[in-house]
GROMACS .gro file of C-alpha atoms in nm:
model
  441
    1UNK     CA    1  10.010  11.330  12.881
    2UNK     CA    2  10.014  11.699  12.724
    3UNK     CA    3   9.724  11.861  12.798
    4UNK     CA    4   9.690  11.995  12.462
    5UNK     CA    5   9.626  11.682  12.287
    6UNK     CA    6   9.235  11.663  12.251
    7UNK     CA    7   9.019  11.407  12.468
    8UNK     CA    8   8.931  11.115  12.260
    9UNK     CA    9   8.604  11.139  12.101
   10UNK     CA   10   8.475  10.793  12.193
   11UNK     CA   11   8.597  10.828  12.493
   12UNK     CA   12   8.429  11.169  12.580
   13UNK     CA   13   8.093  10.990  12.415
   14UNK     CA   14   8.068  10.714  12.657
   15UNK     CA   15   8.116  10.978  12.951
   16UNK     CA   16   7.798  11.145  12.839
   17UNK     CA   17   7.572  10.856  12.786
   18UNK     CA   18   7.343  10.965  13.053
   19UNK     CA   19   7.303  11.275  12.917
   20UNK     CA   20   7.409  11.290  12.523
   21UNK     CA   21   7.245  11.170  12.273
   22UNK     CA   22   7.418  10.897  12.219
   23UNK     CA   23   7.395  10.609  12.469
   24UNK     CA   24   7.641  10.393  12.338
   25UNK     CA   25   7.837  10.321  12.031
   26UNK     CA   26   7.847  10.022  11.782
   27UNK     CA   27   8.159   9.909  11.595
   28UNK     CA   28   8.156   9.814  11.185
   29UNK     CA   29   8.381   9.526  11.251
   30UNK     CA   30   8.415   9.496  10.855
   31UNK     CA   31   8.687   9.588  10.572
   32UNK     CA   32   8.420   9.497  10.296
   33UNK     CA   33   8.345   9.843  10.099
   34UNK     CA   34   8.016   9.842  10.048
   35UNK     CA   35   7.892   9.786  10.407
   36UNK     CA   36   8.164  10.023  10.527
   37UNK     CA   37   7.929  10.274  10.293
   38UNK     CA   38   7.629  10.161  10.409
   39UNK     CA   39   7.775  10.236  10.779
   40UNK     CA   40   7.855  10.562  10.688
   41UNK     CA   41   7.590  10.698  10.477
   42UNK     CA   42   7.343  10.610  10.779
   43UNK     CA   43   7.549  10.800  11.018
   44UNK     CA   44   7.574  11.094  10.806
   45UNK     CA   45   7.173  11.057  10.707
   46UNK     CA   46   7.133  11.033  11.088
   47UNK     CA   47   7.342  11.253  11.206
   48UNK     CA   48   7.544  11.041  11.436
   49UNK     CA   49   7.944  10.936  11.446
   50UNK     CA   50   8.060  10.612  11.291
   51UNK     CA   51   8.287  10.349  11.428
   52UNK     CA   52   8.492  10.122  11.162
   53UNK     CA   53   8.714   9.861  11.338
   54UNK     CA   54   8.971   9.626  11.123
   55UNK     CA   55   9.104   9.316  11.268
   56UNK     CA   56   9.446   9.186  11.305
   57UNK     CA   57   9.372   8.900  11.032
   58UNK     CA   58   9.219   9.155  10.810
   59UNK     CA   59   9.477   9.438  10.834
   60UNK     CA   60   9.810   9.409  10.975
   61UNK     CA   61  10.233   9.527  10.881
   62UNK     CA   62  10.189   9.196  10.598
   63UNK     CA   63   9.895   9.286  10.446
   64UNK     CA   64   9.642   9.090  10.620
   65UNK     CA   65   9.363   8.876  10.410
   66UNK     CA   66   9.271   9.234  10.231
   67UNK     CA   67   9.600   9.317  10.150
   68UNK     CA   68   9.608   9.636  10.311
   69UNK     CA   69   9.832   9.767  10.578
   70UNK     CA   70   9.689   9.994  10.878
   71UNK     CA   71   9.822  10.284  10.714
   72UNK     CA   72   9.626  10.152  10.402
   73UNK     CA   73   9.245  10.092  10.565
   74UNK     CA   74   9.315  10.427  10.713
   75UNK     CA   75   9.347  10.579  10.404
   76UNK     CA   76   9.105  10.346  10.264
   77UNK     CA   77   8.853  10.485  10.498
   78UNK     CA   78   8.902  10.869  10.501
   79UNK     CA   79   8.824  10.827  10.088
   80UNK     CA   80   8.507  10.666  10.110
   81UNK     CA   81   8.403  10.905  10.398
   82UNK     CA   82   8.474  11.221  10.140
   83UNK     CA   83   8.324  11.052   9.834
   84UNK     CA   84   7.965  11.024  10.093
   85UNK     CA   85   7.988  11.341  10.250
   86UNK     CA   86   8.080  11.267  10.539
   87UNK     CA   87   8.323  11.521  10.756
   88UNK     CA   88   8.637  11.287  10.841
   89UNK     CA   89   8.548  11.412  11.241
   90UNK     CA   90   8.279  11.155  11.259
   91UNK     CA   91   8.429  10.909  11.135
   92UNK     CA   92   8.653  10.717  11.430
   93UNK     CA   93   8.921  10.441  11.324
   94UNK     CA   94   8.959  10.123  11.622
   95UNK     CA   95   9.164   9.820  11.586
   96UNK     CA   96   9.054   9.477  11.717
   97UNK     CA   97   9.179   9.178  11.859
   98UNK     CA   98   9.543   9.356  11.824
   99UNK     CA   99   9.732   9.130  11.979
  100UNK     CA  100   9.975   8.789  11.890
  101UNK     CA  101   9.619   8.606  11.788
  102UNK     CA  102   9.742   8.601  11.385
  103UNK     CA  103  10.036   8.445  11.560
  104UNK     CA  104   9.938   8.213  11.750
  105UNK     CA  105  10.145   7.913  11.655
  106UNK     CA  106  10.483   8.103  11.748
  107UNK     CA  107  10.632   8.097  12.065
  108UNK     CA  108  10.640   8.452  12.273
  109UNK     CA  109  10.939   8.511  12.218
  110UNK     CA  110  10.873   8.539  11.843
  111UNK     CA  111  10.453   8.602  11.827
  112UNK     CA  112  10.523   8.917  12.071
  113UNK     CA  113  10.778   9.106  11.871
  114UNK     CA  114  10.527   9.063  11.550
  115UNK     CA  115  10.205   9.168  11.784
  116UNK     CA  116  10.368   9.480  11.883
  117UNK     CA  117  10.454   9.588  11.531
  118UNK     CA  118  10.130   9.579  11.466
  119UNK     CA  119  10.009   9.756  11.781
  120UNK     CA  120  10.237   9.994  11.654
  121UNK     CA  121  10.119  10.017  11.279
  122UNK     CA  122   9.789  10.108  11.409
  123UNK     CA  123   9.887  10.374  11.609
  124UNK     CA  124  10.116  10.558  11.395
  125UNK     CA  125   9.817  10.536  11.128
  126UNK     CA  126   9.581  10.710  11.371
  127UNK     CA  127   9.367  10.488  11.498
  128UNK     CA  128   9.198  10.609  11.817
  129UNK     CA  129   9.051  10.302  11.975
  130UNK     CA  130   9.259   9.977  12.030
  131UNK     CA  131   9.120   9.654  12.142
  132UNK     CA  132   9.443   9.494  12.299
  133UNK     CA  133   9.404   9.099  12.278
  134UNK     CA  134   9.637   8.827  12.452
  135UNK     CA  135   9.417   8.626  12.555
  136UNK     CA  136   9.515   8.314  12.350
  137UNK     CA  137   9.759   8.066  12.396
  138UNK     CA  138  10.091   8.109  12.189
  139UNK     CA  139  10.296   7.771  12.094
  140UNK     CA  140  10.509   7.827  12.472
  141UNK     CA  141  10.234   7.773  12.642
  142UNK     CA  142  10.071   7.498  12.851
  143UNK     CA  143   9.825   7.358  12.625
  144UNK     CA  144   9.641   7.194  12.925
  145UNK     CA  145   9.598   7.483  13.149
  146UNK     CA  146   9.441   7.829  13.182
  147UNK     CA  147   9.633   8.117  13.042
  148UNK     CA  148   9.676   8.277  13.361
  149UNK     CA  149   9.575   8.601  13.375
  150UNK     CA  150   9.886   8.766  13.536
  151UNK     CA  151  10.048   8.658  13.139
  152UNK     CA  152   9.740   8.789  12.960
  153UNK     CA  153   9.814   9.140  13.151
  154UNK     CA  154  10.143   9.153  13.166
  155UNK     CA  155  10.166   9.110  12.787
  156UNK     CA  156   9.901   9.359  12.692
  157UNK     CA  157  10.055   9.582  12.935
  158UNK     CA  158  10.368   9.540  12.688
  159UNK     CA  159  10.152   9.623  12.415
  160UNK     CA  160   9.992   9.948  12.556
  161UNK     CA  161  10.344  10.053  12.598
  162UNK     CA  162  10.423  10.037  12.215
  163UNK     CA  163  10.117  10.141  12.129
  164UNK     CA  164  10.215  10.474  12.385
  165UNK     CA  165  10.542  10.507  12.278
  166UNK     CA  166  10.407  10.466  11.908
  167UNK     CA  167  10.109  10.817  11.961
  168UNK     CA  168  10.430  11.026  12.111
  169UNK     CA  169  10.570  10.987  11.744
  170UNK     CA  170  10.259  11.007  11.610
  171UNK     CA  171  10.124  11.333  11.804
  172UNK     CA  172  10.483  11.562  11.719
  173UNK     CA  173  10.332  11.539  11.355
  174UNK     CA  174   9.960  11.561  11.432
  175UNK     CA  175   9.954  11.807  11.720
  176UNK     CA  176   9.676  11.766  11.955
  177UNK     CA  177   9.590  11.430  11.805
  178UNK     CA  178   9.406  11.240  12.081
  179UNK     CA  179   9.565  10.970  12.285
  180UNK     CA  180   9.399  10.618  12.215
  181UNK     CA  181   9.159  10.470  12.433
  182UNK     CA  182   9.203  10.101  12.527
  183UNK     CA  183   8.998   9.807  12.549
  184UNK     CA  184   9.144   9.514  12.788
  185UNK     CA  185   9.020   9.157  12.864
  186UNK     CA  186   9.077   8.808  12.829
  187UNK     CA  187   8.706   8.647  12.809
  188UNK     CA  188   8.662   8.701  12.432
  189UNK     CA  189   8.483   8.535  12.159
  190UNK     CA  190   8.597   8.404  11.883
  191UNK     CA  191   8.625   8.572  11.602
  192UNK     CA  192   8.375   8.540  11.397
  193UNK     CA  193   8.117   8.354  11.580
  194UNK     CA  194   8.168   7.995  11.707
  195UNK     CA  195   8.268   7.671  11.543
  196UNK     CA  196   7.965   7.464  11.659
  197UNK     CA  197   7.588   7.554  11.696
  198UNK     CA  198   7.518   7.675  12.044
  199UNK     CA  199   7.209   7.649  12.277
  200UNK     CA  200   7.366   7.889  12.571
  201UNK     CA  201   7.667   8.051  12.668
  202UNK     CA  202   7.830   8.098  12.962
  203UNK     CA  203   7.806   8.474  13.122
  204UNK     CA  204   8.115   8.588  13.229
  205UNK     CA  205   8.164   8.583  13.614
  206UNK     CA  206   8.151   8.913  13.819
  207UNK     CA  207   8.488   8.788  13.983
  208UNK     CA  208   8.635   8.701  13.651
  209UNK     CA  209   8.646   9.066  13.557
  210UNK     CA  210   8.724   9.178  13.908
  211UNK     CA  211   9.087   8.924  13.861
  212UNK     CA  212   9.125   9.085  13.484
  213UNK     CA  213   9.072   9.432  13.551
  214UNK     CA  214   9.322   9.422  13.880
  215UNK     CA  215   9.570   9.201  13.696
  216UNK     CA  216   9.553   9.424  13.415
  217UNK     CA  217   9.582   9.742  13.644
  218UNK     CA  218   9.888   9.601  13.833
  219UNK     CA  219  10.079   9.555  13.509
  220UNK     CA  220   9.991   9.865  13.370
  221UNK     CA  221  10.109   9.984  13.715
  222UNK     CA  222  10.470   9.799  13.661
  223UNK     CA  223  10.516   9.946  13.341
  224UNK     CA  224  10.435  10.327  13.453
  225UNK     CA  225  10.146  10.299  13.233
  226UNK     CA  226   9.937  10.487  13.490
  227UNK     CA  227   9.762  10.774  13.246
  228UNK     CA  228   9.720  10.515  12.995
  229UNK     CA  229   9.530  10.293  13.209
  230UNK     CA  230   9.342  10.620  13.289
  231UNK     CA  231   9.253  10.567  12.917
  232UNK     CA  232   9.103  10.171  12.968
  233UNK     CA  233   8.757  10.268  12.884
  234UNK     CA  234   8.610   9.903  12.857
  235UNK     CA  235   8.605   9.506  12.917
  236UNK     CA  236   8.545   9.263  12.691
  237UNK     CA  237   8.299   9.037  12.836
  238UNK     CA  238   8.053   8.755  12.761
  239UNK     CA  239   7.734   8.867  12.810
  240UNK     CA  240   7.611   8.533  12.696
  241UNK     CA  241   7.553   8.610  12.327
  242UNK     CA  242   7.698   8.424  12.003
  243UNK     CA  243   7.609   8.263  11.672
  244UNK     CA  244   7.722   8.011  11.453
  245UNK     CA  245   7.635   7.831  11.120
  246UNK     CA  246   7.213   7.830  11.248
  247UNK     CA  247   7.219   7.920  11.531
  248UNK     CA  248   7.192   8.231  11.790
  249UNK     CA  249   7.214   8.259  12.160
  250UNK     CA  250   7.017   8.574  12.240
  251UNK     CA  251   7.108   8.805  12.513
  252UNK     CA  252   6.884   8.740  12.887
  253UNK     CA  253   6.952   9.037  13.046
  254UNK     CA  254   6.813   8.827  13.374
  255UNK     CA  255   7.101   8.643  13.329
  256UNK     CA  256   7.352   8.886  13.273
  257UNK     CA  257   7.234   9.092  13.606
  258UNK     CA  258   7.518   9.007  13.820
  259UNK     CA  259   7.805   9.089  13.555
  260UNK     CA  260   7.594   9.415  13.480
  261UNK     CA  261   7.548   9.457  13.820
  262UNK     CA  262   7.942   9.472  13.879
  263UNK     CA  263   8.018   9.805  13.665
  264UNK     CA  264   7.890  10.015  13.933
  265UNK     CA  265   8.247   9.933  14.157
  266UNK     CA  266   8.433  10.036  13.806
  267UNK     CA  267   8.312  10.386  13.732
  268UNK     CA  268   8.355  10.540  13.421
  269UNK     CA  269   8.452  10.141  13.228
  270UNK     CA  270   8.170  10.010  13.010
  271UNK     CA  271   8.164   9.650  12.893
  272UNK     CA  272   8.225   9.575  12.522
  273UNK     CA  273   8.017   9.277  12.397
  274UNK     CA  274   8.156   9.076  12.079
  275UNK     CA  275   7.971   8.850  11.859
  276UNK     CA  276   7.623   9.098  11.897
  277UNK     CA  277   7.528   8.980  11.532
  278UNK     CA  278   7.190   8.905  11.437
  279UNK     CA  279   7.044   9.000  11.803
  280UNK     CA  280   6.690   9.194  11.811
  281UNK     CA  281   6.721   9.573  11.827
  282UNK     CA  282   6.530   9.534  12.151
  283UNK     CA  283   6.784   9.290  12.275
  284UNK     CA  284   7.063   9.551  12.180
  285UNK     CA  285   6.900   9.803  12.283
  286UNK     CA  286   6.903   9.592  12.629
  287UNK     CA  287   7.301   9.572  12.631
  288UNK     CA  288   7.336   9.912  12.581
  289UNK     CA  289   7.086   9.999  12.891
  290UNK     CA  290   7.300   9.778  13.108
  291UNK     CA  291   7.634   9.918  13.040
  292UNK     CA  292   7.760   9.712  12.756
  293UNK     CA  293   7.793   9.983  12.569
  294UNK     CA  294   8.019   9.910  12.270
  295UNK     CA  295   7.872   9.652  12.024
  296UNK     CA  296   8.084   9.471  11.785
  297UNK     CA  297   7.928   9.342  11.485
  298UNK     CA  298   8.079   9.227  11.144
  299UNK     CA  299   7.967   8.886  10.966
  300UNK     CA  300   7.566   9.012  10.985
  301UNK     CA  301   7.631   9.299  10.762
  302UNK     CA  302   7.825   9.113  10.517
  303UNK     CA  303   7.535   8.826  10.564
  304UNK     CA  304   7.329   9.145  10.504
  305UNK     CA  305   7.515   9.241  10.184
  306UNK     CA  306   7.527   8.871  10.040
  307UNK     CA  307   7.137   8.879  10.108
  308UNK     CA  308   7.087   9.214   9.882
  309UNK     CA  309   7.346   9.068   9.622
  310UNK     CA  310   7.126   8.738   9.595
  311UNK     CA  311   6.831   9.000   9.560
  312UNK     CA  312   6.958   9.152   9.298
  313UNK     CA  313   7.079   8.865   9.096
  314UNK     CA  314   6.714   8.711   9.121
  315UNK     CA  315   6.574   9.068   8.937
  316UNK     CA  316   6.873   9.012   8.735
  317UNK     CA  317   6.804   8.674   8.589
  318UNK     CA  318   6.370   8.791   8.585
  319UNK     CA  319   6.504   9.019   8.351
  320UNK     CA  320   6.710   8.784   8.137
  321UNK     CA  321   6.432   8.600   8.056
  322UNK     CA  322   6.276   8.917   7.927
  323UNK     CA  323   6.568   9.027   7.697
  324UNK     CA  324   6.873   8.806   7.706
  325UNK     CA  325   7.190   8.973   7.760
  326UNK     CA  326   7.536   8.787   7.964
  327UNK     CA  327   7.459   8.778   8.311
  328UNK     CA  328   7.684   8.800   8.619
  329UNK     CA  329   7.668   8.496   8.723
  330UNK     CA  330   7.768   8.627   9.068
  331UNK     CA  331   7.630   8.323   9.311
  332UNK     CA  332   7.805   8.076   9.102
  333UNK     CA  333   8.075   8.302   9.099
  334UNK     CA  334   8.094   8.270   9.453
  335UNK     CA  335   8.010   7.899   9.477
  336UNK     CA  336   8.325   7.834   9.247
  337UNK     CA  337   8.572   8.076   9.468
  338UNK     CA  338   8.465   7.926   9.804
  339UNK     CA  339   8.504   7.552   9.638
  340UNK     CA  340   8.877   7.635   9.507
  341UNK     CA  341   8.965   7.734   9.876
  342UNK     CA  342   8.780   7.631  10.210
  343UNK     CA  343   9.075   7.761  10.422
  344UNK     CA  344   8.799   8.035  10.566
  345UNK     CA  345   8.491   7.765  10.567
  346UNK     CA  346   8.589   7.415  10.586
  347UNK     CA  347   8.639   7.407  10.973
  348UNK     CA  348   8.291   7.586  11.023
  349UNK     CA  349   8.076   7.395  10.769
  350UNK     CA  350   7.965   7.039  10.833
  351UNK     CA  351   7.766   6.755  10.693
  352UNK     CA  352   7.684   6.652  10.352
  353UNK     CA  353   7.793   6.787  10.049
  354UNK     CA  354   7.457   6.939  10.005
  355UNK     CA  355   7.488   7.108  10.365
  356UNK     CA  356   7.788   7.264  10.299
  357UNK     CA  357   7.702   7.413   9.985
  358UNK     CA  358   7.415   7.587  10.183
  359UNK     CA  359   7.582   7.694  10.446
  360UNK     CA  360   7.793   7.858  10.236
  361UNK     CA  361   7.544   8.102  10.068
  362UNK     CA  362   7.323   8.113  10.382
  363UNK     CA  363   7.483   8.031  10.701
  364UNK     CA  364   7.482   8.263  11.013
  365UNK     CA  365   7.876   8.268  11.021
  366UNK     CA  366   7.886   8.367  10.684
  367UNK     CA  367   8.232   8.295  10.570
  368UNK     CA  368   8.163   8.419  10.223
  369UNK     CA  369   8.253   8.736  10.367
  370UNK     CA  370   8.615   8.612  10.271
  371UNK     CA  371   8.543   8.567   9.905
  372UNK     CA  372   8.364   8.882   9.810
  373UNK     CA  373   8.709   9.057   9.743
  374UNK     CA  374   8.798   8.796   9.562
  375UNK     CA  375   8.905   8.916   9.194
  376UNK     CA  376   8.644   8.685   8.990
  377UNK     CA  377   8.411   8.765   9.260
  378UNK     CA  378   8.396   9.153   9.261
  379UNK     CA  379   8.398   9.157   8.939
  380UNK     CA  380   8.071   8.973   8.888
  381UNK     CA  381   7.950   9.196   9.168
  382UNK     CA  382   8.013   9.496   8.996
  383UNK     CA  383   7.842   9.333   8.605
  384UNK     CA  384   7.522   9.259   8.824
  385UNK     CA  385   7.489   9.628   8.971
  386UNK     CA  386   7.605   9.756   8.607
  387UNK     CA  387   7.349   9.494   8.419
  388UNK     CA  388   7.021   9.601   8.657
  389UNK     CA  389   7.153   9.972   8.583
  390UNK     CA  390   7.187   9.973   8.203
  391UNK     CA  391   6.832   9.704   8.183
  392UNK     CA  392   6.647   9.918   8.408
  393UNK     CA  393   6.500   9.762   8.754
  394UNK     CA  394   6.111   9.718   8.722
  395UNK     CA  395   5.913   9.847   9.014
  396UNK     CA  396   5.731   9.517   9.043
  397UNK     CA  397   6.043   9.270   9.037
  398UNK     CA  398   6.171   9.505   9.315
  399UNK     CA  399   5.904   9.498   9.522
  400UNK     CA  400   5.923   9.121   9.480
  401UNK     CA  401   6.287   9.063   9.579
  402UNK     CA  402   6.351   9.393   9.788
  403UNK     CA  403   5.992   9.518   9.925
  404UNK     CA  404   6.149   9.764  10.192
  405UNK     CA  405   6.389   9.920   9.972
  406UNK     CA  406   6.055   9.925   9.698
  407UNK     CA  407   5.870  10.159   9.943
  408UNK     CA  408   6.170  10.417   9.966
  409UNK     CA  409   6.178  10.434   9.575
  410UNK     CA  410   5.819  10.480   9.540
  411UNK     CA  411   5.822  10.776   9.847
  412UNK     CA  412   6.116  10.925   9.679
  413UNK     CA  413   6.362  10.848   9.932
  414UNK     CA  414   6.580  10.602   9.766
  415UNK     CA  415   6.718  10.647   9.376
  416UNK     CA  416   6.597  10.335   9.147
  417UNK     CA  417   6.997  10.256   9.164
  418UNK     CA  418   7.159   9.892   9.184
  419UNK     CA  419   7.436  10.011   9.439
  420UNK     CA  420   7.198  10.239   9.633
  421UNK     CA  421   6.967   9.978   9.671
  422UNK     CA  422   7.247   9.733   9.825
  423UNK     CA  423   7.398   9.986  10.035
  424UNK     CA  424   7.034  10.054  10.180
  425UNK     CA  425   6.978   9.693  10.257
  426UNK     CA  426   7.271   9.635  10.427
  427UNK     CA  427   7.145   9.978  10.619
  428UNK     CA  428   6.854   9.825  10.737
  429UNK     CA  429   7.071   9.565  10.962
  430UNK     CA  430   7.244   9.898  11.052
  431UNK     CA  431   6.943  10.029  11.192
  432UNK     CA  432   6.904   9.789  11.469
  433UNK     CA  433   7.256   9.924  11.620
  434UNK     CA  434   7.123  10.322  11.593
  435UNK     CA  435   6.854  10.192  11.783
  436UNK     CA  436   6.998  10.038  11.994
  437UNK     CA  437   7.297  10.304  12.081
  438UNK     CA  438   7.107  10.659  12.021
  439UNK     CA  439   6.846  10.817  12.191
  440UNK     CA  440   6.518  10.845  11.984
  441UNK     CA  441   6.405  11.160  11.809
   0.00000   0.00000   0.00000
């Protein structure tokens, strides 16, 4: 690779963990706008980088389930960086899961042609950090045995190569862009969080990641992919976390010794840990310590931003009783849009027809994260933060609803503003991941 292009930033971060001030890095595995906000206003309050990630079903060459092409969430993301201040530098761009997983049901010979259009999408938008995932089964397949991991490699060995050939286009029109990193593995969870409420979870075996990182290296190796594997910088892994619908495994670092244990004969690779939501910040803070160093988290900051909009809505309707005026109606709202379509809850939500409609305001897996961009939706969003606005938020009914974001108002801190108020809620949950992955001041 030319040495002019620039060492990757997150790259060059995880080198210095030992002695930078960041130990680690967490990604904002979300394309919702206001916790992508909330993710960068506290890393510009903070003075720390941020770390947005889109998925292949959120973002891909058709649109994805927001509609937007990589090209599109880039763009998307570099405008809501300048509108909070925050220098586009900081701000790094990954893709995850990138891979034939949105394609599942093809065979190879048709899922693998679509997977590395996307790979390339991503690239040629300038995203940085790419999670390459083949670690599902694709139609072809044998449906009754292990996906061996000689096929897992040797196809995202074919993806690194588009995704290389894809930065040599893009770096002759950004010179001295920097060269992705990658992110291999095959032990991943799913998306999401899991179908069915969980107790424990298996830890990924030390000679499971020996087998993927040499089967891995050996196809890179076929496919003269040698500086790019130079470029791996981390395993997915099961550190035995998770969540579902009420339930959350939390991480036992006693139990994850022996897979910790195992970076020291891989120096310079971290371990990326999926499916971190709704762990402790000491738990996190844990991972990080023992060399999973890249958190993923996404449904417990949209969880996060359904709790502040349920807030909100309660001052809202306190304050209709005061002075009646139309109200947003924005948990009905919601109610209505997830009840028109379960295609994103009606595998995860069980039980009675009672349970399901409280799993789907309140459960850990939060698939109302589908439904927010909803049209109907986001609009009553946006009456309920323009109602409290133009009413006026009382001090008490705030304190009542949202008693952290109550003591920032009153200290000055925090404007008395509907929006500001969400975006520092859903900051809070952020906070657990800065202290996990920074050194304290």
């Amino acid at each position: 690779m030319d040495q002019a292009v620039n060492q990757n930033p997150v790259r060059e971060l995880l080198r210095r963990r030992e002695q930078g001030r960041e130990k680690g890095i967490y990604a904002c595995c979300s394309a919702n706008e206001y916790v992508i906000r909330a993710a960068i206003r506290r890393a510009r309050d903070r003075d720390t980088v941020v770390l947005v990630e889109a998925t292949a079903n959120q973002v891909n060459q058709d649109g994805g389930y927001t509609g937007m092409k990589p090209a599109d969430f880039r763009a998307f993301l570099n405008r809501l960086a300048a509108e909070e201040g925050m220098p586009q530098a900081r701000v790094f761009c990954g893709g995850d899961h990138l891979g034939p997983l949105t394609w599942r049901n093809l065979p190879e010979a048709e899922a693998m042609p679509r997977a590395l259009e996307l790979v390339r999408g991503y690239v040629l938008a300038g995203f940085s950090k790419i999670h390459i995932d083949t670690s599902m089964r694709l139609a072809d397949d044998d449906p009754s045995a292990r996906l061996p991991d000689e096929t897992i490699a040797r196809r995202g060995a074919e993806l690194c190569a588009a995704a290389e050939d894809a930065f040599a286009m893009f770096r002759a029109a950004h010179p001295g862009a920097p060269a992705p990193v990658y992110v291999i593995g095959s032990e991943v969870p799913i998306p999401g969080g899991a179908m069915e409420n969980e107790e424990t979870v298996a830890v990924t075996k030390p000679e499971d990641c020996k087998a993927t990182l040499e089967a891995f290296r050996a196809a890179f190796t076929r496919r003269g992919l040698k500086d790019a594997w130079d470029r791996v910088i981390a395993l997915v892994v099961q550190p035995g976390v998770e969540f579902a619908d009420e339930s959350v495994v939390e991480y036992d670092r006693a139990a994850a010794r022996d897979l910790t244990a195992s970076l020291d004969a891989w120096p310079g690779l971290v371990f990326e840990g999926h499916s971190t939501d709704y762990q402790s910040k000491e738990r996190l803070r844990e991972m990080v310590e023992d060399g999973i160093a890249i958190l993923k988290v996404g449904p417990a900051l949209t969880f996060a931003l359904r709790e502040g909009l349920f807030a909100l809505e309660r001052i809202e309707a306190e304050l209709g009783r005061l002075r009646p005026f139309p109200a947003s109606a924005f948990r009905d709202t919601l109610e209505w849009a997830m009840r028109e379509n379960d295609q994103y809850w009606g595998g995860y939500y069980h039980g009675h027809e009672s349970d399901q409609r409280y799993a789907r305001a309140f459960s850990f897996s939060d698939r109302a994260r589908y439904y927010l961009p909803a049209p109907r939706v986001s609009a009553a969003v946006t009456t309920l933060l323009h109602n409290l606005d133009r009413e006026g938020i009382p001090l008490a009914l705030l304190s009542q609803y949202l008693p952290t974001q109550y003591q920032r108002v009153r200290s000055g801190q925090l404007p008395l503003r509907a929006a500001d108020l969400l975006l520092d809620h859903v900051g809070d949950w952020i906070d657990d991941y800065l202290y996990a992955t920074l050194a304290q001041r």
